[in-house]
mmCIF file of C-alpha atoms in Angstrom:
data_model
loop_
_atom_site.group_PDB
_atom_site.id
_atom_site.type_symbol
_atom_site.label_atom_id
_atom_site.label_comp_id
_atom_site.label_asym_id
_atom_site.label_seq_id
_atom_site.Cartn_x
_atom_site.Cartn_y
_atom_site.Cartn_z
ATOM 1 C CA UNK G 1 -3.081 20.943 -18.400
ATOM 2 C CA UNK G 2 -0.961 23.366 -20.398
ATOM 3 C CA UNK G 3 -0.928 25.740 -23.247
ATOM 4 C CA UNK G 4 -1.998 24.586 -26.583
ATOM 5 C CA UNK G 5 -0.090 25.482 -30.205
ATOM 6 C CA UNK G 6 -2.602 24.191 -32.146
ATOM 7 C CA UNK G 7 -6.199 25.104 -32.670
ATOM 8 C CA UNK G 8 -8.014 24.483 -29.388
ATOM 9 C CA UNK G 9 -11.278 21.955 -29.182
ATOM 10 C CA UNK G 10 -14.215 23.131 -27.593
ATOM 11 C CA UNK G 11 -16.372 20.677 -25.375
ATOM 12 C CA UNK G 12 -18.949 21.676 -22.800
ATOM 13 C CA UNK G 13 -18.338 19.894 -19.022
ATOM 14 C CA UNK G 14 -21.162 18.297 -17.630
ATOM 15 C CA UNK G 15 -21.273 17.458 -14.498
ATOM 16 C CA UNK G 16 -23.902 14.910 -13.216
ATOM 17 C CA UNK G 17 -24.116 13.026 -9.563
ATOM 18 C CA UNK G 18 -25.595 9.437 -9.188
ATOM 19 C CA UNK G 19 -28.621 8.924 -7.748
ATOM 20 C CA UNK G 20 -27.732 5.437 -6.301
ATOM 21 C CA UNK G 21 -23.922 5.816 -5.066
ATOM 22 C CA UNK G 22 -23.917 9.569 -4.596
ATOM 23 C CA UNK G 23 -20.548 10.202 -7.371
ATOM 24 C CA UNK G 24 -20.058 13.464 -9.154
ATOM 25 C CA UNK G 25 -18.832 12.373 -12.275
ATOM 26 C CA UNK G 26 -18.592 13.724 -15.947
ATOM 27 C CA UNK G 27 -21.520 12.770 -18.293
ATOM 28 C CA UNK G 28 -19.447 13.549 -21.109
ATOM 29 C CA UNK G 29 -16.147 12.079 -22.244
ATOM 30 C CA UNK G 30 -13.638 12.835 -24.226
ATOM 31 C CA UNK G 31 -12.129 10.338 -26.817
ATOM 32 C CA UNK G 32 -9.125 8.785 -25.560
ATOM 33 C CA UNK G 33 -7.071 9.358 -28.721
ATOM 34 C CA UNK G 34 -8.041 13.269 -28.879
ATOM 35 C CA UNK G 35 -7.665 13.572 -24.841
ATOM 36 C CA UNK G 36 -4.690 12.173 -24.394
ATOM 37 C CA UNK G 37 -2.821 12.660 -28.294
ATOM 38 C CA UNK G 38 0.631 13.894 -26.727
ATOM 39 C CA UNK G 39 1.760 13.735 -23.342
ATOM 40 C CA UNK G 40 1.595 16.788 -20.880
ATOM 41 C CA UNK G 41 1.998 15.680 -17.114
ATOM 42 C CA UNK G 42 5.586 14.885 -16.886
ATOM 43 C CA UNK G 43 5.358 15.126 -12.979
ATOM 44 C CA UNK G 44 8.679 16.810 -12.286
ATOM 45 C CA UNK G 45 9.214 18.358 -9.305
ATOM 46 C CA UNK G 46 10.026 18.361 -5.243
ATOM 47 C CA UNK G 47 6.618 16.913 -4.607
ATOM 48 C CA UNK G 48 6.780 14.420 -7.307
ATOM 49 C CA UNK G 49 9.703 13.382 -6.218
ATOM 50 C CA UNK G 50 8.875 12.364 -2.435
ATOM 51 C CA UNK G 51 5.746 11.168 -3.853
ATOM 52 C CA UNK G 52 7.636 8.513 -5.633
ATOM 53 C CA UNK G 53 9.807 7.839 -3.052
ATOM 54 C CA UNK G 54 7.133 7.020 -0.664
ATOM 55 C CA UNK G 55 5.072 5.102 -2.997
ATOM 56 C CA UNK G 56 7.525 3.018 -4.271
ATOM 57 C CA UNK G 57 8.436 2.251 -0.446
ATOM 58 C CA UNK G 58 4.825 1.194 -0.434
ATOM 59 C CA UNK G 59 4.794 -0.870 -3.143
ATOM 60 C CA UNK G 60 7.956 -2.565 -2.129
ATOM 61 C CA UNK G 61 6.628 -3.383 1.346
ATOM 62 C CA UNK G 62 4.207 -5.698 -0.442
ATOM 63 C CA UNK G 63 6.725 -6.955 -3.547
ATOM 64 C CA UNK G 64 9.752 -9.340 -3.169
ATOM 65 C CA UNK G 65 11.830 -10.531 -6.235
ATOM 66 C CA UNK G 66 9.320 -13.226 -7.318
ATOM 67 C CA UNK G 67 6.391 -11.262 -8.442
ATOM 68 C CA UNK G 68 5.917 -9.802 -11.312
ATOM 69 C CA UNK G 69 4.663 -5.834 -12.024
ATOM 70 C CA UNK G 70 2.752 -4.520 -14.168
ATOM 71 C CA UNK G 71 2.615 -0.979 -14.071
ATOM 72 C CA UNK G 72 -0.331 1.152 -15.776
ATOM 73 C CA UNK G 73 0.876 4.476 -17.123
ATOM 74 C CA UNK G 74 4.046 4.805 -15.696
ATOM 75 C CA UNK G 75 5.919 6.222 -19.147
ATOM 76 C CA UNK G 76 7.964 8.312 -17.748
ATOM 77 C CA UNK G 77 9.744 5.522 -15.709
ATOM 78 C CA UNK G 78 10.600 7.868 -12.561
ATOM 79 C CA UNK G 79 8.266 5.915 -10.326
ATOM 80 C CA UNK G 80 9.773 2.665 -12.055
ATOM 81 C CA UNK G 81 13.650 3.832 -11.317
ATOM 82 C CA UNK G 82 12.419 4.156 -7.618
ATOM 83 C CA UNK G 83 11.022 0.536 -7.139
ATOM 84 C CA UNK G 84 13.821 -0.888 -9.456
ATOM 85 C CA UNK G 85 16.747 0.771 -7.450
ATOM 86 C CA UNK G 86 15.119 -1.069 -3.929
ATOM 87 C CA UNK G 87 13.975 -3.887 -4.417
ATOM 88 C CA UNK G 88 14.408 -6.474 -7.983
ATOM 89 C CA UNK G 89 10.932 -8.008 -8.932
ATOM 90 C CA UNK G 90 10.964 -10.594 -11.548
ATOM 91 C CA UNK G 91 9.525 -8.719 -14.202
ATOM 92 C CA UNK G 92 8.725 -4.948 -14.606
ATOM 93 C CA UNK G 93 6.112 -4.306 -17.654
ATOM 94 C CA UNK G 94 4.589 -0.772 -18.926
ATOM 95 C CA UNK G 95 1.329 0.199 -20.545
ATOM 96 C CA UNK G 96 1.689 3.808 -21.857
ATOM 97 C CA UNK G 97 1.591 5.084 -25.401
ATOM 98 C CA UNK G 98 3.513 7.305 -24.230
ATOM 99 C CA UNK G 99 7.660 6.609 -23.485
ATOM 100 C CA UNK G 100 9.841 9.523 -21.719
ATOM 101 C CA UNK G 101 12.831 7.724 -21.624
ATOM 102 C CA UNK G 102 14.419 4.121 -21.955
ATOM 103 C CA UNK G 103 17.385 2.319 -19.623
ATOM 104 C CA UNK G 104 16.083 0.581 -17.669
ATOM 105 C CA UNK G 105 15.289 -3.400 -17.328
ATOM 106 C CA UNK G 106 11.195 -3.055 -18.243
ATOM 107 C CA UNK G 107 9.574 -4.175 -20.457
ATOM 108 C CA UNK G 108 7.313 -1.846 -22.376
ATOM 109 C CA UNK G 109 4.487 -1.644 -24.219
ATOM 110 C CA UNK G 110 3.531 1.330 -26.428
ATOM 111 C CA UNK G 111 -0.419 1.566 -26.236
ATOM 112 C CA UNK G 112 -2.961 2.022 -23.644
ATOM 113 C CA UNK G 113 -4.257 -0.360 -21.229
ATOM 114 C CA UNK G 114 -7.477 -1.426 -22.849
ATOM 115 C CA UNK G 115 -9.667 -3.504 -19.480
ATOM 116 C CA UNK G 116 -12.022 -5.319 -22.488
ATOM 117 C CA UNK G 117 -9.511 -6.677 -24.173
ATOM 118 C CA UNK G 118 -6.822 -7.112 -22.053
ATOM 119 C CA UNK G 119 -5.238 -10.844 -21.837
ATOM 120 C CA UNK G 120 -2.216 -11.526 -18.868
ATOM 121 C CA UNK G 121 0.201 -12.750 -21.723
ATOM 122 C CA UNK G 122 3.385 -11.635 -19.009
ATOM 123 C CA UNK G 123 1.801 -13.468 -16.646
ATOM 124 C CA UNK G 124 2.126 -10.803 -13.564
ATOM 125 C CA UNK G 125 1.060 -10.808 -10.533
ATOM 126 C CA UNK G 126 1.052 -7.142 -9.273
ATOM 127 C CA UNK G 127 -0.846 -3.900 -10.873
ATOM 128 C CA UNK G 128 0.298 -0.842 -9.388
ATOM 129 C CA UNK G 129 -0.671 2.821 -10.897
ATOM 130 C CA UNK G 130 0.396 6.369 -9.723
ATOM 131 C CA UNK G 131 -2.649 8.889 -10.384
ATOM 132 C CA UNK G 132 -4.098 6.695 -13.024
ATOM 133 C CA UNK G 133 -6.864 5.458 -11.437
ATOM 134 C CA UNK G 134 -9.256 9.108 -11.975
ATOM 135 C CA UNK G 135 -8.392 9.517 -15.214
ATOM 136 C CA UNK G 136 -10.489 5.673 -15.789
ATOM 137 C CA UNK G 137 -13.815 5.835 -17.688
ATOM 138 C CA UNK G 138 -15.169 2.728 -16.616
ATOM 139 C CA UNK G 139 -13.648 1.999 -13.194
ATOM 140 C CA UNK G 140 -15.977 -1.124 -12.883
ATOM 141 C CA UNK G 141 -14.396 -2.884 -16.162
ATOM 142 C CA UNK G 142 -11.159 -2.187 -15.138
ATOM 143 C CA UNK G 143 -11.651 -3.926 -11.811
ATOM 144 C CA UNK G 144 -13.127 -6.718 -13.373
ATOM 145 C CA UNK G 145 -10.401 -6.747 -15.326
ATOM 146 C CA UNK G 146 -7.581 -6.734 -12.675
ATOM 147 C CA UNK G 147 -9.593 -9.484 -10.793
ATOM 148 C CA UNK G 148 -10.032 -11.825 -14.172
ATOM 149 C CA UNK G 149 -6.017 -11.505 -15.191
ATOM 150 C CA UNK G 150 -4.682 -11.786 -11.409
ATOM 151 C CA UNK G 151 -3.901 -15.239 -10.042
ATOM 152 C CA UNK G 152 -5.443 -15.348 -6.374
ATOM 153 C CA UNK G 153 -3.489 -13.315 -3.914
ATOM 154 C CA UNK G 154 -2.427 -10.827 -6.642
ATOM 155 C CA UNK G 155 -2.052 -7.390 -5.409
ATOM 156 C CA UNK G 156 -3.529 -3.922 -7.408
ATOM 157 C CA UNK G 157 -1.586 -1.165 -5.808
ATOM 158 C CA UNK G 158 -2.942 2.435 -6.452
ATOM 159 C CA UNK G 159 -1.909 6.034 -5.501
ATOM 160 C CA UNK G 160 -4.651 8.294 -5.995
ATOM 161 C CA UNK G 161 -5.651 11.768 -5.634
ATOM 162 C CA UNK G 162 -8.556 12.247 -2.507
ATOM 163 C CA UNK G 163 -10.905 14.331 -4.356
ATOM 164 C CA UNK G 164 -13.541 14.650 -1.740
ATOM 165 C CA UNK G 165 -10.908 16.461 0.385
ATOM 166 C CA UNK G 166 -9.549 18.297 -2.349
ATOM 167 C CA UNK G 167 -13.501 19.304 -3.258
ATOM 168 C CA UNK G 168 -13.735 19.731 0.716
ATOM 169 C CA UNK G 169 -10.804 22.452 0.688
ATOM 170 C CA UNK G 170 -12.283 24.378 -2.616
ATOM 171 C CA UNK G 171 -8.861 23.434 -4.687
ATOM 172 C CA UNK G 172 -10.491 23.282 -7.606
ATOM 173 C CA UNK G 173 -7.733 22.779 -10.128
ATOM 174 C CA UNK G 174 -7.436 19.142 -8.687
ATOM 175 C CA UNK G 175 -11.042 18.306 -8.956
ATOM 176 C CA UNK G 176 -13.039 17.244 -11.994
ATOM 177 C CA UNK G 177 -11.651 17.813 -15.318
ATOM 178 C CA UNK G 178 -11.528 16.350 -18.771
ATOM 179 C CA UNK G 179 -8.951 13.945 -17.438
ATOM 180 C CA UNK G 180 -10.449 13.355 -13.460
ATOM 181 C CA UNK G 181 -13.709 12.059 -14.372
ATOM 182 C CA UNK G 182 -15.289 11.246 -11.045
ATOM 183 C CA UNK G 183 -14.659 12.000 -7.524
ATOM 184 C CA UNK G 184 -12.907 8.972 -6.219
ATOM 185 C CA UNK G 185 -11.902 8.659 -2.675
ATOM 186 C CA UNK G 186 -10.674 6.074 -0.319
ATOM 187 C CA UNK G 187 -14.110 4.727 0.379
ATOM 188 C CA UNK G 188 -15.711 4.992 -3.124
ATOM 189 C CA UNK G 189 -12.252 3.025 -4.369
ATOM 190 C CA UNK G 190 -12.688 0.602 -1.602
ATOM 191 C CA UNK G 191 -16.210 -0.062 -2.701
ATOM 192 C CA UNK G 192 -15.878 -0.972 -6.497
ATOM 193 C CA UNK G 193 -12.544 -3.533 -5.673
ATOM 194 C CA UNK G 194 -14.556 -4.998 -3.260
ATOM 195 C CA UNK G 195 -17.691 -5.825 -5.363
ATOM 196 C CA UNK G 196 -14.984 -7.742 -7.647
ATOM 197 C CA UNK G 197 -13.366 -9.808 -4.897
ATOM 198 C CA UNK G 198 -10.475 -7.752 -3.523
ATOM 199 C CA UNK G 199 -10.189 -7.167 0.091
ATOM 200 C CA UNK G 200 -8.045 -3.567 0.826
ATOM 201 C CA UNK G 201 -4.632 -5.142 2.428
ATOM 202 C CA UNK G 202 -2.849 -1.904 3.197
ATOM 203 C CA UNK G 203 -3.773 1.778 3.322
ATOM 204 C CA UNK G 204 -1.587 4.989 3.943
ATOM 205 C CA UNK G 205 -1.421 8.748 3.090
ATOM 206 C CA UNK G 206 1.020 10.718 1.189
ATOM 207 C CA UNK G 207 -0.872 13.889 2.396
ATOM 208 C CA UNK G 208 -4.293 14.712 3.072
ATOM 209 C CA UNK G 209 -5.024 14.855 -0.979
ATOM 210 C CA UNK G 210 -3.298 11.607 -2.420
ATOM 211 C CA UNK G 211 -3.556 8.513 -0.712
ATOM 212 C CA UNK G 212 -2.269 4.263 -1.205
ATOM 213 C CA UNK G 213 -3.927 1.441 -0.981
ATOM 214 C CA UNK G 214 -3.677 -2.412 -1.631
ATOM 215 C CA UNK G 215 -6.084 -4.937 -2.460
ATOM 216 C CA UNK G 216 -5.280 -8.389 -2.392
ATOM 217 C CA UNK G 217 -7.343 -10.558 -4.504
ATOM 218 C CA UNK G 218 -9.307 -13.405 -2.858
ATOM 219 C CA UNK G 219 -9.218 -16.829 -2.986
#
């Protein structure tokens, strides 16, 4: 994801594909801490910018000032400034060990979001995440996670790079990685939060390589 000025760390990528649900996926991982020691995807740019744009609009279509959001690595606030300057939720919280800058009414807090130990202490009601979602190890704890901290008829709100199209069109930069750790797609996605009780709400596409969706949790 950029040049290194330290000594680089050598891994080998394996790439495996499950016999039962048909996922590439990595078969090794990287630690957390190591992976992800400094931040290096500041997501600046033309792109980034309607991206946010539209996905806060989408996100906002679904929020009104009574719920409250958490948002999953959002450090570098620019998707937060986007729903904060439409619409005023409740409360606006932020798990990232990793803070670009400060301003705005959030709360934040400075460590990653851990789905085994996680406890709903600011008692939200909306999880939204902007290209968070691939970089997950265990995308079946986190959903049981969203579904055990939610009240019924909370939302999870993702944006989400379509890697089977970007594997489709051979653009191979966006595929698997050290960070994108299996090839998640709209149906794959749709799949796990439904096994945990979510039902998909609303869908839509950003282009033909990122995509939104929002599941509601059941009743």
């Amino acid at each position: 994801m950029g040049v290194a000025d330290e000594e680089e760390i050598l891994q080998d990528q394996v790439w495996v594909i499950c016999r039962e649900c048909q996922c590439i996926q990595l078969k090794k991982l990287i630690d957390h801490d190591v992976l992800y020691k400094k931040p290096h995807n500041p997501a600046i740019g033309k792109t980034w910018e309607a991206h946010n744009t539209a996905y806060a609009h989408f996100i906002n279509s679904l929020c009104d000032s009574s719920d409250s959001i958490l948002d999953i690595g959002g450090g570098n606030c620019r998707l937060a400034r986007q729903i904060l300057k439409a619409n005023k939720v409740k409360d606006y919280i932020i798990y990232d060990k990793h803070r670009y800058e400060g301003g705005l009414d959030i709360k934040f807090r400075d460590e990653f979001f851990n789905p085994e130990t996680h406890q709903n202490e600011d008692n939200y009601n909306v999880i939204i995440s902007s290209h968070f979602v691939e970089h997950m190890y265990d995308p079946q704890a986190f959903a049981k996670c969203f579904h055990d901290n939610l009240p019924d008829g909370g939302l999870v709100i993702f944006s989400f790079p379509h890697i089977t199209n970007i594997l489709k069109d051979k653009l191979t930069s966006g595929f698997l990685s050290f960070e994108h750790t299996y090839q998640i797609d709209p149906d794959y996605l749709s799949q796990i939060m439904v096994q945990h009780g979510f039902v998909c709400e609303k869908s839509s596409s950003f282009s033909p390589y990122n995509s939104f969706m929002a599941f509601r949790k059941k009743g």
